[in-house]
Amino acid sequence: MPDTNLPRDDRAALPRRMTGNGEVIETSAPIGDTVKTTTCYMCACRCGIKVHLKDGRVRYIEGNPDHPVNRGVLCGKGSAGIMTQYAPSRLRAPLKRVGPRGSGEFAEISWDEAMEIATGWLRNVRATDPRKLAFFTGRDQSQSLTGFWAAQFGTPNFAAHGGFCSVNMAAAGLYTIGGSFWEFGEPDWEHAKYFVMFGVAEDHDSNPIKIGLGKLKARGAKFVSVNPVRTGYSAIADEWVGIRPGTDGLFVMALIHELLRTDRVDLDFLVRYTNAHWLVVKNPGGADDGLFARDADGKPLAWDRARGAMDAGSAGLSPQIVGEYDLPDGRKAVPVFQLMAQRYLSPDYAPDKVAATCGVSADRIRRLAAEIADIAFNHTITLDVPWTDSLGRRHETMVGRPVSFHAMRGISAHSNGFHTCRALHLLQMILGAIDVPGSWRYKSPFPRPIPPGPGPAGKGAKPNTPLAGNILSFPHGPDDLLVHDDGSPIRIDKAFSWHAPLALHGMMHMVIGNAGKADPYEIDTLFMFMANMAWNSAMNPGEVIRILTETREDGEYRIPHVIYSDAYFSETVPYADLILPDTTYLERWDAISLLDRPIGSAHGPGDAIRQPVIQPDRDVRGFQEVLIELGARLGLPAFVKEDGSPKFKDYPDYIMNHQRMPGVGPLAGFRGEDGTKKGVGEPNPNQLQKYIENGCFWRHHLPPEQLYFKHANKAYLEDSKAMGLIGKSDQIVLQIYSEPLQKFRLAAQGHGAKQPPDEATRARIATYCDPLPIWYAPLEQQQHDTEPFPLSAITQRPMDHYHSWGSQNAWLRQIRGANKLYMNRLTAHRLGLAQDDWVWVESRNGRVKGQLALMEGVNPDTVWTWNAVGKRAGAWNLSPDSPEATRGFLLNHVISEWLPAQVADGQRFANSDPVTGQAAWYDLRVRVTKCAADEIPLTDPHPAALERPPGLKPAPDLVREPGK
């Protein structure tokens, strides 16, 4: 605003734009000659963007204000996508290894030759033993295609990044409430009055969370962050709980203890929407012990106050939730609620008992529990929106508990993470705070039945034969496991075996280690996409490199063929035999699909596409395009016509015309010949153009009566079924007590046709497949002496970077070009350490050298650093003396894929959650000591610099767009 109180003479001296005289200033001159919409890929947020182009080159990237994910907001990463597009590390053409693995000696070849080589290797594997192809993808957002391709090939050995990212979160949610945090659900930002966030890294769902937190702050809602580190979101929390890593589950169970002790429980919600009243058979030692009592039709039973045992889903039921009852067949049973109350009212979960372990005082735990209960039960929200539940009961209003929770990898990446995540969902249930106004809400197309779908495909793999079903799916019990008759695993990573029964995303972090030991068998070809397994995507990169370069007695490599696709010269490129260079995200088509990881919200389902906004200036192809062609070359049935010719001319053709089932394809919007159908409809030849015209996304808006109670909302469930989002419209009953887990436990106790093969595995399954959430110390910490390693060590990704991509970006490197080890200032003083000291970080597995930084906002018993900032010298076409290579370090070097205590017969258990196989990155314990005065201030391990592959010119000192 101009200052009109200035003397006239002084005002005259001001520029005209500041005088209020009406001059119009053009503040947004056109940046380019064209603007195209697409979807960002600078993190996993999937924000809508507008890309400004001039003369065919990217000049500026901004958020798309019409997009439902980010509504125009764009973070620094998204804006810096221009520098990722023009990164000097972009691969230029297909490469064939001509020297030893790791030497970097490659020859540029044509795509015809590259595809011939790949087809030859893969055809031989498929014709002999398709299991010997291990196909694993990293931060891929087209898993519905890659998984389908693997099933068509016939290998059970497919997985994606989730096994070393957050499968504990997904599995716990899908087996408990039919959804999960982040991609499957979100807080009710509009109505929540109390918000608790557990362990969310700064880059996760970044823009939506920032928008949401802004709304909470504006309304005066309280924001509590439970996280060992106070950065990012936690830095603006009203209260920070600096918990010890790996103890979140115990903390949550103490909150549950307090709510049960003080009778602050939503019993109506529990009886209407959960299995709290279902009867559990009490028959110690019997084959039915711990299973649900069922009627002749298989329906779970409850004990009605007046009528005795009857269908637990009956209308008008008045169930007992405590007590022991005699079933009509003479067996005894107790309700789930009683089992739950007995467990968590135990003194073992009292605040005074858990405080020392968690590093949170008992008084504080009690206060937080009281605050949560007060908001939930004394500050309810009522929306004047009528709705009808699954039993046909009419409700004139929607009543909600305005306490919302959110969580992510911080609680997931532990070997006790599955039960921690389940415990958090249990806390939500007893508060009645699931998909009600003010609470956490499902994102469509969730919720799904519990567990959703059939078990995983992979049994009986045969040459030249597709697998029937989805490779990554949902076991209901031991019969669904992928194991041989002797109990040994069918999959190379041992997912869906007794090692990890609910490994829903596979165990990508175990593939190379198992293959190196031929455990359970050898593989012929390792095929990877966007999986930097020789550096930051491995729990122990040194061991991965050793195995990739190991040879047999005959001189052949232990893993004979490695095919790798990436857009950039990552640390893994030198260890592959064939490089298939990928496009950047601005040069490609993608379907962000309801079959995979869509962009839906609590307000309705949605999906999106990426379109090429710029043409490649290199001889590269989108990986999805390559898969489509490989599928046709190999004669995979879904990719060829009856005469053997290609079924799809390219990836866009696949997106529009592939049908996973009649009427259901990769995209749900603009279906049908005229584009008017949603969810289910015939292929539309103009579908992609419709998406482009709509900003590269589609969204269905739910009517008000379907916005909440989706697990039991009759209209929502029926419409979801009609749209092909779920298979049936029955109420989705939330599972406090998980019967599939009890089935695994019964097998470990000697019941059923399929049982664990040895005593060590039986003990694991019997202990950890508990049908109610339990807490136990992380497995690595149980199995070695932690006294010499007094500090927990964790990593997280910064808001300004995303895995390895960020720290090759010329703009983002200026924000963070190296990483340090962060330690509590008081802890450092006690250890005689100071700011910027060079230190050794030692674990049972090795040591790494880095530089120290001190801060107050970290748990005193914890050190941490940023992940994937440190680079191997020469990689990513960065100078070997770059700060990323000389001062940046990778904590992965001191993590192990294996637990320290192994059984006598050589059986090895992964350093992972025993239920889901989630990599236990955050269980690491270390000691930190100051480097000697004569030690070189250089990160260590510091492998030799990688040689630049053919076609890559030395990176310029100043990165500009091409031609500048």
mmCIF file of C-alpha atoms in Angstrom, residues 4 279 320:
data_model
loop_
_atom_site.group_PDB
_atom_site.id
_atom_site.type_symbol
_atom_site.label_atom_id
_atom_site.label_comp_id
_atom_site.label_asym_id
_atom_site.label_seq_id
_atom_site.Cartn_x
_atom_site.Cartn_y
_atom_site.Cartn_z
ATOM 1 C CA THR A 4 -0.477 8.621 1.516
ATOM 2 C CA LEU A 279 -16.810 -64.209 19.778
ATOM 3 C CA GLN A 320 -22.232 -58.481 25.173
#
